[in-house]
Amino acid sequence: MQHAAITELVDEFLAARAVRKPSAHTLSAYRRDLGLVLQLAQPAPVTVSDLSPRVLRSAFARFAAERAPASVSRAWSSWNAFFTFLVTEGVVPGNPMPAVDKPKPTALSPKPLRGEDTPEVLLRTVSVADERQRDPWPERDVLVLALALCAGLRLSEMLALRVGSVAGRDGERRVEVAGKGGRPRTVPIEAGLDAAVGRYLDSRRVRFGRVQSTAPLLVDRRGEPLLRGGLQYLVRSCYRRAGIGDRVPRGAQLHALRHTFATRLAEDGANASEIMRLLGHASLATSQSYIEVTAEQQRAAVQANRTNRVLRELG
Protein backbone atom coordinates (compact mmCIF):
# COMPACT_ATOMS: atom_id res chain seq x y z
CA MET A 1 0.00 0.00 0.00
CA GLN A 2 2.94 2.38 0.58
CA HIS A 3 3.46 2.29 -3.19
CA ALA A 4 -0.04 3.56 -3.94
CA ALA A 5 -0.17 6.78 -5.99
CA ILE A 6 -0.27 9.88 -3.80
CA THR A 7 -3.06 11.49 -5.84
CA GLU A 8 -5.30 8.48 -5.25
CA LEU A 9 -4.62 8.57 -1.51
CA VAL A 10 -5.39 12.29 -1.39
CA ASP A 11 -8.75 11.61 -3.04
CA GLU A 12 -9.47 8.89 -0.46
CA PHE A 13 -8.49 11.22 2.37
CA LEU A 14 -10.78 14.00 1.13
CA ALA A 15 -13.64 11.53 0.66
CA ALA A 16 -13.20 10.40 4.27
CA ARG A 17 -13.14 14.02 5.46
CA ALA A 18 -16.29 14.83 3.49
CA VAL A 19 -18.26 12.45 5.74
CA ARG A 20 -17.67 14.96 8.58
CA LYS A 21 -19.56 17.59 6.52
CA PRO A 22 -16.87 20.28 6.46
CA SER A 23 -17.45 23.32 4.28
CA ALA A 24 -16.46 23.19 0.61
CA HIS A 25 -13.93 25.89 1.46
CA THR A 26 -12.25 23.59 4.03
CA LEU A 27 -12.03 20.67 1.60
CA SER A 28 -10.57 22.85 -1.15
CA ALA A 29 -8.02 24.22 1.36
CA TYR A 30 -6.92 20.65 2.17
CA ARG A 31 -6.48 19.81 -1.50
CA ARG A 32 -4.65 23.07 -2.21
CA ASP A 33 -2.24 22.71 0.74
CA LEU A 34 -1.44 19.09 -0.09
CA GLY A 35 -0.94 19.87 -3.78
CA LEU A 36 1.25 22.95 -3.36
CA VAL A 37 3.68 21.28 -0.97
CA LEU A 38 3.75 18.16 -3.15
CA GLN A 39 4.78 20.26 -6.16
CA LEU A 40 7.76 21.60 -4.22
CA ALA A 41 9.03 18.19 -3.08
CA GLN A 42 12.31 17.15 -4.73
CA PRO A 43 12.91 14.68 -6.17
CA ALA A 44 9.32 14.61 -7.36
CA PRO A 45 7.52 11.96 -5.27
CA VAL A 46 5.20 9.52 -7.00
CA THR A 47 4.16 7.23 -4.17
CA VAL A 48 3.67 7.89 -0.47
CA SER A 49 6.80 5.89 0.30
CA ASP A 50 8.79 8.67 -1.44
CA LEU A 51 7.68 11.18 1.21
CA SER A 52 10.50 10.82 3.69
CA PRO A 53 10.96 13.35 6.53
CA ARG A 54 13.92 14.83 4.61
CA VAL A 55 11.85 15.32 1.44
CA LEU A 56 9.00 16.89 3.42
CA ARG A 57 11.31 19.22 5.36
CA SER A 58 12.82 20.44 2.10
CA ALA A 59 9.38 20.95 0.51
CA PHE A 60 8.08 22.88 3.51
CA ALA A 61 11.20 25.07 3.55
CA ARG A 62 10.44 26.09 -0.05
CA PHE A 63 6.74 26.50 0.76
CA ALA A 64 7.49 28.76 3.75
CA ALA A 65 9.87 31.02 1.84
CA GLU A 66 7.08 33.10 0.28
CA ARG A 67 4.19 32.60 2.71
CA ALA A 68 2.96 33.90 6.03
CA PRO A 69 3.40 31.73 9.16
CA ALA A 70 -0.37 31.16 9.37
CA SER A 71 -0.41 29.69 5.85
CA VAL A 72 2.52 27.41 6.66
CA SER A 73 0.86 26.24 9.88
CA ARG A 74 -2.38 25.47 8.04
CA ALA A 75 -0.50 23.47 5.38
CA TRP A 76 1.38 21.57 8.10
CA SER A 77 -1.94 20.71 9.76
CA SER A 78 -3.35 19.52 6.42
CA TRP A 79 -0.40 17.19 5.91
CA ASN A 80 -0.55 16.01 9.49
CA ALA A 81 -4.23 15.13 9.05
CA PHE A 82 -3.42 13.37 5.77
CA PHE A 83 -0.72 11.20 7.34
CA THR A 84 -2.89 10.51 10.40
CA PHE A 85 -5.49 9.15 7.98
CA LEU A 86 -2.86 7.01 6.21
CA VAL A 87 -1.64 5.56 9.52
CA THR A 88 -5.21 4.75 10.57
CA GLU A 89 -5.83 3.03 7.24
CA GLY A 90 -2.64 1.00 7.58
CA VAL A 91 -1.09 2.56 4.48
CA VAL A 92 2.04 3.81 6.30
CA PRO A 93 3.54 2.67 9.61
CA GLY A 94 4.02 6.16 11.05
CA ASN A 95 3.46 9.89 10.64
CA PRO A 96 6.61 11.78 9.53
CA MET A 97 5.17 15.27 10.23
CA PRO A 98 6.54 15.61 13.81
CA ALA A 99 9.97 15.69 12.13
CA VAL A 100 8.91 18.72 10.06
CA ASP A 101 9.11 22.06 11.86
CA LYS A 102 6.18 24.45 11.76
CA PRO A 103 5.91 28.10 12.86
CA LYS A 104 5.12 28.75 16.48
CA PRO A 105 1.50 29.89 16.87
CA THR A 106 1.17 33.63 17.26
CA ALA A 107 -1.07 35.00 19.96
CA LEU A 108 -4.49 36.06 18.70
CA SER A 109 -4.87 39.79 18.49
CA PRO A 110 -8.59 40.65 18.41
CA LYS A 111 -9.47 43.33 15.87
CA PRO A 112 -12.76 44.96 16.90
CA LEU A 113 -14.13 48.09 15.28
CA ARG A 114 -12.36 51.17 16.61
CA GLY A 115 -14.38 53.84 18.39
CA GLU A 116 -16.73 53.50 21.33
CA ASP A 117 -19.89 54.32 19.35
CA THR A 118 -18.91 52.79 16.00
CA PRO A 119 -21.33 49.79 16.10
CA GLU A 120 -24.24 52.10 16.91
CA VAL A 121 -23.28 54.58 14.16
CA LEU A 122 -23.05 51.72 11.68
CA LEU A 123 -26.44 50.20 12.53
CA ARG A 124 -28.27 53.54 12.61
CA THR A 125 -26.85 54.61 9.24
CA VAL A 126 -27.55 51.34 7.49
CA SER A 127 -31.12 51.17 8.87
CA VAL A 128 -32.06 54.12 6.66
CA ALA A 129 -32.59 53.36 2.96
CA ASP A 130 -29.85 54.86 0.81
CA GLU A 131 -31.61 56.05 -2.32
CA ARG A 132 -28.29 56.15 -4.17
CA GLN A 133 -28.40 52.36 -4.19
CA ARG A 134 -30.09 50.65 -7.12
CA ASP A 135 -32.29 48.52 -4.87
CA PRO A 136 -31.86 49.45 -1.19
CA TRP A 137 -32.75 46.78 1.34
CA PRO A 138 -31.92 48.20 4.79
CA GLU A 139 -33.76 45.44 6.71
CA ARG A 140 -31.50 42.77 5.19
CA ASP A 141 -28.32 44.81 5.64
CA VAL A 142 -29.08 45.56 9.30
CA LEU A 143 -29.72 41.87 10.00
CA VAL A 144 -26.37 40.83 8.50
CA LEU A 145 -24.52 43.33 10.70
CA ALA A 146 -26.58 42.42 13.77
CA LEU A 147 -25.94 38.68 13.43
CA ALA A 148 -22.23 39.40 13.82
CA LEU A 149 -22.43 42.31 16.27
CA CYS A 150 -25.08 40.80 18.56
CA ALA A 151 -24.61 37.04 18.11
CA GLY A 152 -20.97 36.78 17.04
CA LEU A 153 -21.57 34.69 13.93
CA ARG A 154 -18.82 33.93 11.41
CA LEU A 155 -19.34 34.53 7.70
CA SER A 156 -19.71 30.81 6.95
CA GLU A 157 -22.16 30.41 9.84
CA MET A 158 -24.39 33.20 8.47
CA LEU A 159 -24.46 31.62 5.03
CA ALA A 160 -25.51 28.26 6.55
CA LEU A 161 -28.47 29.72 8.47
CA ARG A 162 -32.01 28.72 7.54
CA VAL A 163 -35.14 30.71 8.28
CA GLY A 164 -36.00 28.12 10.93
CA SER A 165 -32.60 28.52 12.60
CA VAL A 166 -34.09 31.35 14.66
CA ALA A 167 -36.51 29.71 17.09
CA GLY A 168 -37.83 29.56 20.63
CA ARG A 169 -40.60 31.12 22.71
CA ASP A 170 -40.75 34.81 23.57
CA GLY A 171 -38.07 35.56 26.11
CA GLU A 172 -36.16 32.41 25.13
CA ARG A 173 -35.35 33.16 21.52
CA ARG A 174 -32.18 31.66 20.09
CA VAL A 175 -30.29 31.01 16.87
CA GLU A 176 -29.08 27.50 16.08
CA VAL A 177 -25.64 27.76 14.50
CA ALA A 178 -23.75 25.17 12.43
CA GLY A 179 -20.35 26.07 13.84
CA LYS A 180 -16.79 25.71 12.60
CA GLY A 181 -15.51 22.14 12.46
CA GLY A 182 -19.03 20.76 12.59
CA ARG A 183 -19.57 21.95 16.17
CA PRO A 184 -23.20 23.13 16.52
CA ARG A 185 -24.04 25.72 19.15
CA THR A 186 -27.00 27.72 20.35
CA VAL A 187 -26.72 31.48 20.82
CA PRO A 188 -29.45 33.25 22.81
CA ILE A 189 -30.72 36.43 21.15
CA GLU A 190 -32.31 39.45 22.70
CA ALA A 191 -35.46 41.28 21.63
CA GLY A 192 -33.56 43.76 19.44
CA LEU A 193 -32.00 41.12 17.21
CA ASP A 194 -35.23 39.11 17.18
CA ALA A 195 -37.08 42.22 15.98
CA ALA A 196 -34.46 42.73 13.24
CA VAL A 197 -35.10 39.17 12.05
CA GLY A 198 -38.84 39.85 11.98
CA ARG A 199 -38.49 43.12 10.03
CA TYR A 200 -36.23 41.43 7.51
CA LEU A 201 -38.57 38.46 6.97
CA ASP A 202 -41.56 40.81 6.58
CA SER A 203 -39.68 42.80 3.94
CA ARG A 204 -38.62 39.60 2.21
CA ARG A 205 -42.23 38.38 1.98
CA VAL A 206 -43.19 41.69 0.38
CA ARG A 207 -40.46 41.22 -2.20
CA PHE A 208 -40.69 37.50 -2.92
CA GLY A 209 -43.80 36.06 -1.28
CA ARG A 210 -44.02 33.18 1.18
CA VAL A 211 -40.84 32.13 2.99
CA GLN A 212 -40.27 28.48 3.92
CA SER A 213 -38.59 27.64 7.25
CA THR A 214 -36.08 25.45 5.40
CA ALA A 215 -35.05 28.25 3.02
CA PRO A 216 -31.68 30.00 3.45
CA LEU A 217 -32.11 32.93 5.83
CA LEU A 218 -30.01 35.42 3.88
CA VAL A 219 -30.74 36.11 0.21
CA ASP A 220 -29.62 38.64 -2.36
CA ARG A 221 -31.79 41.18 -4.15
CA ARG A 222 -32.96 38.52 -6.62
CA GLY A 223 -34.08 36.19 -3.85
CA GLU A 224 -31.16 33.81 -4.42
CA PRO A 225 -29.09 32.52 -1.46
CA LEU A 226 -26.45 35.05 -0.49
CA LEU A 227 -22.95 33.78 -1.32
CA ARG A 228 -19.58 34.43 0.30
CA GLY A 229 -18.46 37.16 -2.10
CA GLY A 230 -21.83 38.89 -1.97
CA LEU A 231 -21.85 38.93 1.82
CA GLN A 232 -18.33 40.35 1.97
CA TYR A 233 -19.25 43.05 -0.54
CA LEU A 234 -22.40 43.87 1.43
CA VAL A 235 -20.43 44.46 4.64
CA ARG A 236 -17.84 46.61 2.87
CA SER A 237 -20.59 48.74 1.32
CA CYS A 238 -22.18 49.21 4.76
CA TYR A 239 -18.86 50.50 6.09
CA ARG A 240 -18.63 52.96 3.18
CA ARG A 241 -22.17 54.23 3.66
CA ALA A 242 -21.56 54.81 7.37
CA GLY A 243 -18.23 56.54 6.66
CA ILE A 244 -16.34 54.36 9.15
CA GLY A 245 -13.78 52.79 6.83
CA ASP A 246 -10.95 54.24 8.91
CA ARG A 247 -12.32 52.47 12.02
CA VAL A 248 -12.21 48.98 10.49
CA PRO A 249 -8.96 47.07 11.23
CA ARG A 250 -7.10 46.12 8.10
CA GLY A 251 -7.89 42.59 6.95
CA ALA A 252 -10.78 42.12 9.40
CA GLN A 253 -13.92 43.27 7.54
CA LEU A 254 -16.84 41.07 8.71
CA HIS A 255 -14.66 39.42 11.36
CA ALA A 256 -14.23 42.83 12.99
CA LEU A 257 -17.94 42.72 13.87
CA ARG A 258 -17.53 39.32 15.56
CA HIS A 259 -14.47 40.60 17.43
CA THR A 260 -16.49 43.61 18.55
CA PHE A 261 -19.16 41.28 19.94
CA ALA A 262 -16.56 39.27 21.88
CA THR A 263 -14.69 42.33 23.13
CA ARG A 264 -17.86 43.92 24.46
CA LEU A 265 -18.79 40.67 26.18
CA ALA A 266 -15.43 40.76 27.97
CA GLU A 267 -15.79 44.44 28.83
CA ASP A 268 -19.19 43.74 30.34
CA GLY A 269 -17.83 40.98 32.57
CA ALA A 270 -18.28 37.72 30.65
CA ASN A 271 -15.68 35.10 31.53
CA ALA A 272 -13.60 33.10 29.05
CA SER A 273 -15.78 29.97 29.18
CA GLU A 274 -18.93 32.00 28.45
CA ILE A 275 -17.23 33.70 25.50
CA MET A 276 -15.97 30.32 24.31
CA ARG A 277 -19.48 28.85 24.25
CA LEU A 278 -21.09 31.87 22.58
CA LEU A 279 -18.47 32.17 19.84
CA GLY A 280 -17.93 28.46 19.29
CA HIS A 281 -14.18 28.54 19.98
CA ALA A 282 -12.39 25.19 20.11
CA SER A 283 -9.89 26.51 22.65
CA LEU A 284 -10.39 28.41 25.88
CA ALA A 285 -7.12 30.23 25.17
CA THR A 286 -8.69 31.90 22.12
CA SER A 287 -11.53 33.28 24.24
CA GLN A 288 -9.12 34.33 26.99
CA SER A 289 -7.35 36.67 24.57
CA TYR A 290 -10.37 39.00 24.51
CA ILE A 291 -10.26 39.31 28.29
CA GLU A 292 -6.51 39.95 28.23
CA VAL A 293 -6.92 42.70 25.64
CA THR A 294 -9.65 44.28 27.75
CA ALA A 295 -7.39 44.16 30.81
CA GLU A 296 -4.65 45.90 28.82
CA GLN A 297 -7.09 48.60 27.75
CA GLN A 298 -8.18 49.10 31.36
CA ARG A 299 -4.57 49.41 32.49
CA ALA A 300 -3.87 51.94 29.72
CA ALA A 301 -6.87 53.99 30.87
CA VAL A 302 -5.58 53.99 34.45
CA GLN A 303 -2.13 55.03 33.29
CA ALA A 304 -3.65 57.93 31.38
CA ASN A 305 -5.30 59.28 34.55
CA ARG A 306 -3.94 62.79 35.15
CA THR A 307 -3.75 62.25 38.92
CA ASN A 308 -1.39 59.34 38.36
CA ARG A 309 0.81 61.61 36.27
CA VAL A 310 1.05 64.07 39.16
CA LEU A 311 2.04 61.28 41.53
CA ARG A 312 4.81 60.27 39.14
CA GLU A 313 6.06 63.86 39.07
CA LEU A 314 6.06 63.95 42.90
CA GLY A 315 8.25 60.86 42.91
GROMACS .gro file of C-alpha atoms in nm:
model
  315
    1MET     CA    1   0.000   0.000   0.000
    2GLN     CA    2   0.294   0.238   0.058
    3HIS     CA    3   0.346   0.229  -0.319
    4ALA     CA    4  -0.004   0.356  -0.394
    5ALA     CA    5  -0.017   0.678  -0.599
    6ILE     CA    6  -0.027   0.988  -0.380
    7THR     CA    7  -0.306   1.149  -0.584
    8GLU     CA    8  -0.530   0.848  -0.525
    9LEU     CA    9  -0.462   0.857  -0.151
   10VAL     CA   10  -0.539   1.229  -0.139
   11ASP     CA   11  -0.875   1.161  -0.304
   12GLU     CA   12  -0.947   0.889  -0.046
   13PHE     CA   13  -0.849   1.122   0.237
   14LEU     CA   14  -1.078   1.400   0.113
   15ALA     CA   15  -1.364   1.153   0.066
   16ALA     CA   16  -1.320   1.040   0.427
   17ARG     CA   17  -1.314   1.402   0.546
   18ALA     CA   18  -1.629   1.483   0.349
   19VAL     CA   19  -1.826   1.245   0.574
   20ARG     CA   20  -1.767   1.496   0.858
   21LYS     CA   21  -1.956   1.759   0.652
   22PRO     CA   22  -1.687   2.028   0.646
   23SER     CA   23  -1.745   2.332   0.428
   24ALA     CA   24  -1.646   2.319   0.061
   25HIS     CA   25  -1.393   2.589   0.146
   26THR     CA   26  -1.225   2.359   0.403
   27LEU     CA   27  -1.203   2.067   0.160
   28SER     CA   28  -1.057   2.285  -0.115
   29ALA     CA   29  -0.802   2.422   0.136
   30TYR     CA   30  -0.692   2.065   0.217
   31ARG     CA   31  -0.648   1.981  -0.150
   32ARG     CA   32  -0.465   2.307  -0.221
   33ASP     CA   33  -0.224   2.271   0.074
   34LEU     CA   34  -0.144   1.909  -0.009
   35GLY     CA   35  -0.094   1.987  -0.378
   36LEU     CA   36   0.125   2.295  -0.336
   37VAL     CA   37   0.368   2.128  -0.097
   38LEU     CA   38   0.375   1.816  -0.315
   39GLN     CA   39   0.478   2.026  -0.616
   40LEU     CA   40   0.776   2.160  -0.422
   41ALA     CA   41   0.903   1.819  -0.308
   42GLN     CA   42   1.231   1.715  -0.473
   43PRO     CA   43   1.291   1.468  -0.617
   44ALA     CA   44   0.932   1.461  -0.736
   45PRO     CA   45   0.752   1.196  -0.527
   46VAL     CA   46   0.520   0.952  -0.700
   47THR     CA   47   0.416   0.723  -0.417
   48VAL     CA   48   0.367   0.789  -0.047
   49SER     CA   49   0.680   0.589   0.030
   50ASP     CA   50   0.879   0.867  -0.144
   51LEU     CA   51   0.768   1.118   0.121
   52SER     CA   52   1.050   1.082   0.369
   53PRO     CA   53   1.096   1.335   0.653
   54ARG     CA   54   1.392   1.483   0.461
   55VAL     CA   55   1.185   1.532   0.144
   56LEU     CA   56   0.900   1.689   0.342
   57ARG     CA   57   1.131   1.922   0.536
   58SER     CA   58   1.282   2.044   0.210
   59ALA     CA   59   0.938   2.095   0.051
   60PHE     CA   60   0.808   2.288   0.351
   61ALA     CA   61   1.120   2.507   0.355
   62ARG     CA   62   1.044   2.609  -0.005
   63PHE     CA   63   0.674   2.650   0.076
   64ALA     CA   64   0.749   2.876   0.375
   65ALA     CA   65   0.987   3.102   0.184
   66GLU     CA   66   0.708   3.310   0.028
   67ARG     CA   67   0.419   3.260   0.271
   68ALA     CA   68   0.296   3.390   0.603
   69PRO     CA   69   0.340   3.173   0.916
   70ALA     CA   70  -0.037   3.116   0.937
   71SER     CA   71  -0.041   2.969   0.585
   72VAL     CA   72   0.252   2.741   0.666
   73SER     CA   73   0.086   2.624   0.988
   74ARG     CA   74  -0.238   2.547   0.804
   75ALA     CA   75  -0.050   2.347   0.538
   76TRP     CA   76   0.138   2.157   0.810
   77SER     CA   77  -0.194   2.071   0.976
   78SER     CA   78  -0.335   1.952   0.642
   79TRP     CA   79  -0.040   1.719   0.591
   80ASN     CA   80  -0.055   1.601   0.949
   81ALA     CA   81  -0.423   1.513   0.905
   82PHE     CA   82  -0.342   1.337   0.577
   83PHE     CA   83  -0.072   1.120   0.734
   84THR     CA   84  -0.289   1.051   1.040
   85PHE     CA   85  -0.549   0.915   0.798
   86LEU     CA   86  -0.286   0.701   0.621
   87VAL     CA   87  -0.164   0.556   0.952
   88THR     CA   88  -0.521   0.475   1.057
   89GLU     CA   89  -0.583   0.303   0.724
   90GLY     CA   90  -0.264   0.100   0.758
   91VAL     CA   91  -0.109   0.256   0.448
   92VAL     CA   92   0.204   0.381   0.630
   93PRO     CA   93   0.354   0.267   0.961
   94GLY     CA   94   0.402   0.616   1.105
   95ASN     CA   95   0.346   0.989   1.064
   96PRO     CA   96   0.661   1.178   0.953
   97MET     CA   97   0.517   1.527   1.023
   98PRO     CA   98   0.654   1.561   1.381
   99ALA     CA   99   0.997   1.569   1.213
  100VAL     CA  100   0.891   1.872   1.006
  101ASP     CA  101   0.911   2.206   1.186
  102LYS     CA  102   0.618   2.445   1.176
  103PRO     CA  103   0.591   2.810   1.286
  104LYS     CA  104   0.512   2.875   1.648
  105PRO     CA  105   0.150   2.989   1.687
  106THR     CA  106   0.117   3.363   1.726
  107ALA     CA  107  -0.107   3.500   1.996
  108LEU     CA  108  -0.449   3.606   1.870
  109SER     CA  109  -0.487   3.979   1.849
  110PRO     CA  110  -0.859   4.065   1.841
  111LYS     CA  111  -0.947   4.333   1.587
  112PRO     CA  112  -1.276   4.496   1.690
  113LEU     CA  113  -1.413   4.809   1.528
  114ARG     CA  114  -1.236   5.117   1.661
  115GLY     CA  115  -1.438   5.384   1.839
  116GLU     CA  116  -1.673   5.350   2.133
  117ASP     CA  117  -1.989   5.432   1.935
  118THR     CA  118  -1.891   5.279   1.600
  119PRO     CA  119  -2.133   4.979   1.610
  120GLU     CA  120  -2.424   5.210   1.691
  121VAL     CA  121  -2.328   5.458   1.416
  122LEU     CA  122  -2.305   5.172   1.168
  123LEU     CA  123  -2.644   5.020   1.253
  124ARG     CA  124  -2.827   5.354   1.261
  125THR     CA  125  -2.685   5.461   0.924
  126VAL     CA  126  -2.755   5.134   0.749
  127SER     CA  127  -3.112   5.117   0.887
  128VAL     CA  128  -3.206   5.412   0.666
  129ALA     CA  129  -3.259   5.336   0.296
  130ASP     CA  130  -2.985   5.486   0.081
  131GLU     CA  131  -3.161   5.605  -0.232
  132ARG     CA  132  -2.829   5.615  -0.417
  133GLN     CA  133  -2.840   5.236  -0.419
  134ARG     CA  134  -3.009   5.065  -0.712
  135ASP     CA  135  -3.229   4.852  -0.487
  136PRO     CA  136  -3.186   4.945  -0.119
  137TRP     CA  137  -3.275   4.678   0.134
  138PRO     CA  138  -3.192   4.820   0.479
  139GLU     CA  139  -3.376   4.544   0.671
  140ARG     CA  140  -3.150   4.277   0.519
  141ASP     CA  141  -2.832   4.481   0.564
  142VAL     CA  142  -2.908   4.556   0.930
  143LEU     CA  143  -2.972   4.187   1.000
  144VAL     CA  144  -2.637   4.083   0.850
  145LEU     CA  145  -2.452   4.333   1.070
  146ALA     CA  146  -2.658   4.242   1.377
  147LEU     CA  147  -2.594   3.868   1.343
  148ALA     CA  148  -2.223   3.940   1.382
  149LEU     CA  149  -2.243   4.231   1.627
  150CYS     CA  150  -2.508   4.080   1.856
  151ALA     CA  151  -2.461   3.704   1.811
  152GLY     CA  152  -2.097   3.678   1.704
  153LEU     CA  153  -2.157   3.469   1.393
  154ARG     CA  154  -1.882   3.393   1.141
  155LEU     CA  155  -1.934   3.453   0.770
  156SER     CA  156  -1.971   3.081   0.695
  157GLU     CA  157  -2.216   3.041   0.984
  158MET     CA  158  -2.439   3.320   0.847
  159LEU     CA  159  -2.446   3.162   0.503
  160ALA     CA  160  -2.551   2.826   0.655
  161LEU     CA  161  -2.847   2.972   0.847
  162ARG     CA  162  -3.201   2.872   0.754
  163VAL     CA  163  -3.514   3.071   0.828
  164GLY     CA  164  -3.600   2.812   1.093
  165SER     CA  165  -3.260   2.852   1.260
  166VAL     CA  166  -3.409   3.135   1.466
  167ALA     CA  167  -3.651   2.971   1.709
  168GLY     CA  168  -3.783   2.956   2.063
  169ARG     CA  169  -4.060   3.112   2.271
  170ASP     CA  170  -4.075   3.481   2.357
  171GLY     CA  171  -3.807   3.556   2.611
  172GLU     CA  172  -3.616   3.241   2.513
  173ARG     CA  173  -3.535   3.316   2.152
  174ARG     CA  174  -3.218   3.166   2.009
  175VAL     CA  175  -3.029   3.101   1.687
  176GLU     CA  176  -2.908   2.750   1.608
  177VAL     CA  177  -2.564   2.776   1.450
  178ALA     CA  178  -2.375   2.517   1.243
  179GLY     CA  179  -2.035   2.607   1.384
  180LYS     CA  180  -1.679   2.571   1.260
  181GLY     CA  181  -1.551   2.214   1.246
  182GLY     CA  182  -1.903   2.076   1.259
  183ARG     CA  183  -1.957   2.195   1.617
  184PRO     CA  184  -2.320   2.313   1.652
  185ARG     CA  185  -2.404   2.572   1.915
  186THR     CA  186  -2.700   2.772   2.035
  187VAL     CA  187  -2.672   3.148   2.082
  188PRO     CA  188  -2.945   3.325   2.281
  189ILE     CA  189  -3.072   3.643   2.115
  190GLU     CA  190  -3.231   3.945   2.270
  191ALA     CA  191  -3.546   4.128   2.163
  192GLY     CA  192  -3.356   4.376   1.944
  193LEU     CA  193  -3.200   4.112   1.721
  194ASP     CA  194  -3.523   3.911   1.718
  195ALA     CA  195  -3.708   4.222   1.598
  196ALA     CA  196  -3.446   4.273   1.324
  197VAL     CA  197  -3.510   3.917   1.205
  198GLY     CA  198  -3.884   3.985   1.198
  199ARG     CA  199  -3.849   4.312   1.003
  200TYR     CA  200  -3.623   4.143   0.751
  201LEU     CA  201  -3.857   3.846   0.697
  202ASP     CA  202  -4.156   4.081   0.658
  203SER     CA  203  -3.968   4.280   0.394
  204ARG     CA  204  -3.862   3.960   0.221
  205ARG     CA  205  -4.223   3.838   0.198
  206VAL     CA  206  -4.319   4.169   0.038
  207ARG     CA  207  -4.046   4.122  -0.220
  208PHE     CA  208  -4.069   3.750  -0.292
  209GLY     CA  209  -4.380   3.606  -0.128
  210ARG     CA  210  -4.402   3.318   0.118
  211VAL     CA  211  -4.084   3.213   0.299
  212GLN     CA  212  -4.027   2.848   0.392
  213SER     CA  213  -3.859   2.764   0.725
  214THR     CA  214  -3.608   2.545   0.540
  215ALA     CA  215  -3.505   2.825   0.302
  216PRO     CA  216  -3.168   3.000   0.345
  217LEU     CA  217  -3.211   3.293   0.583
  218LEU     CA  218  -3.001   3.542   0.388
  219VAL     CA  219  -3.074   3.611   0.021
  220ASP     CA  220  -2.962   3.864  -0.236
  221ARG     CA  221  -3.179   4.118  -0.415
  222ARG     CA  222  -3.296   3.852  -0.662
  223GLY     CA  223  -3.408   3.619  -0.385
  224GLU     CA  224  -3.116   3.381  -0.442
  225PRO     CA  225  -2.909   3.252  -0.146
  226LEU     CA  226  -2.645   3.505  -0.049
  227LEU     CA  227  -2.295   3.378  -0.132
  228ARG     CA  228  -1.958   3.443   0.030
  229GLY     CA  229  -1.846   3.716  -0.210
  230GLY     CA  230  -2.183   3.889  -0.197
  231LEU     CA  231  -2.185   3.893   0.182
  232GLN     CA  232  -1.833   4.035   0.197
  233TYR     CA  233  -1.925   4.305  -0.054
  234LEU     CA  234  -2.240   4.387   0.143
  235VAL     CA  235  -2.043   4.446   0.464
  236ARG     CA  236  -1.784   4.661   0.287
  237SER     CA  237  -2.059   4.874   0.132
  238CYS     CA  238  -2.218   4.921   0.476
  239TYR     CA  239  -1.886   5.050   0.609
  240ARG     CA  240  -1.863   5.296   0.318
  241ARG     CA  241  -2.217   5.423   0.366
  242ALA     CA  242  -2.156   5.481   0.737
  243GLY     CA  243  -1.823   5.654   0.666
  244ILE     CA  244  -1.634   5.436   0.915
  245GLY     CA  245  -1.378   5.279   0.683
  246ASP     CA  246  -1.095   5.424   0.891
  247ARG     CA  247  -1.232   5.247   1.202
  248VAL     CA  248  -1.221   4.898   1.049
  249PRO     CA  249  -0.896   4.707   1.123
  250ARG     CA  250  -0.710   4.612   0.810
  251GLY     CA  251  -0.789   4.259   0.695
  252ALA     CA  252  -1.078   4.212   0.940
  253GLN     CA  253  -1.392   4.327   0.754
  254LEU     CA  254  -1.684   4.107   0.871
  255HIS     CA  255  -1.466   3.942   1.136
  256ALA     CA  256  -1.423   4.283   1.299
  257LEU     CA  257  -1.794   4.272   1.387
  258ARG     CA  258  -1.753   3.932   1.556
  259HIS     CA  259  -1.447   4.060   1.743
  260THR     CA  260  -1.649   4.361   1.855
  261PHE     CA  261  -1.916   4.128   1.994
  262ALA     CA  262  -1.656   3.927   2.188
  263THR     CA  263  -1.469   4.233   2.313
  264ARG     CA  264  -1.786   4.392   2.446
  265LEU     CA  265  -1.879   4.067   2.618
  266ALA     CA  266  -1.543   4.076   2.797
  267GLU     CA  267  -1.579   4.444   2.883
  268ASP     CA  268  -1.919   4.374   3.034
  269GLY     CA  269  -1.783   4.098   3.257
  270ALA     CA  270  -1.828   3.772   3.065
  271ASN     CA  271  -1.568   3.510   3.153
  272ALA     CA  272  -1.360   3.310   2.905
  273SER     CA  273  -1.578   2.997   2.918
  274GLU     CA  274  -1.893   3.200   2.845
  275ILE     CA  275  -1.723   3.370   2.550
  276MET     CA  276  -1.597   3.032   2.431
  277ARG     CA  277  -1.948   2.885   2.425
  278LEU     CA  278  -2.109   3.187   2.258
  279LEU     CA  279  -1.847   3.217   1.984
  280GLY     CA  280  -1.793   2.846   1.929
  281HIS     CA  281  -1.418   2.854   1.998
  282ALA     CA  282  -1.239   2.519   2.011
  283SER     CA  283  -0.989   2.651   2.265
  284LEU     CA  284  -1.039   2.841   2.588
  285ALA     CA  285  -0.712   3.023   2.517
  286THR     CA  286  -0.869   3.190   2.212
  287SER     CA  287  -1.153   3.328   2.424
  288GLN     CA  288  -0.912   3.433   2.699
  289SER     CA  289  -0.735   3.667   2.457
  290TYR     CA  290  -1.037   3.900   2.451
  291ILE     CA  291  -1.026   3.931   2.829
  292GLU     CA  292  -0.651   3.995   2.823
  293VAL     CA  293  -0.692   4.270   2.564
  294THR     CA  294  -0.965   4.428   2.775
  295ALA     CA  295  -0.739   4.416   3.081
  296GLU     CA  296  -0.465   4.590   2.882
  297GLN     CA  297  -0.709   4.860   2.775
  298GLN     CA  298  -0.818   4.910   3.136
  299ARG     CA  299  -0.457   4.941   3.249
  300ALA     CA  300  -0.387   5.194   2.972
  301ALA     CA  301  -0.687   5.399   3.087
  302VAL     CA  302  -0.558   5.399   3.445
  303GLN     CA  303  -0.213   5.503   3.329
  304ALA     CA  304  -0.365   5.793   3.138
  305ASN     CA  305  -0.530   5.928   3.455
  306ARG     CA  306  -0.394   6.279   3.515
  307THR     CA  307  -0.375   6.225   3.892
  308ASN     CA  308  -0.139   5.934   3.836
  309ARG     CA  309   0.081   6.161   3.627
  310VAL     CA  310   0.105   6.407   3.916
  311LEU     CA  311   0.204   6.128   4.153
  312ARG     CA  312   0.481   6.027   3.914
  313GLU     CA  313   0.606   6.386   3.907
  314LEU     CA  314   0.606   6.395   4.290
  315GLY     CA  315   0.825   6.086   4.291
   0.00000   0.00000   0.00000
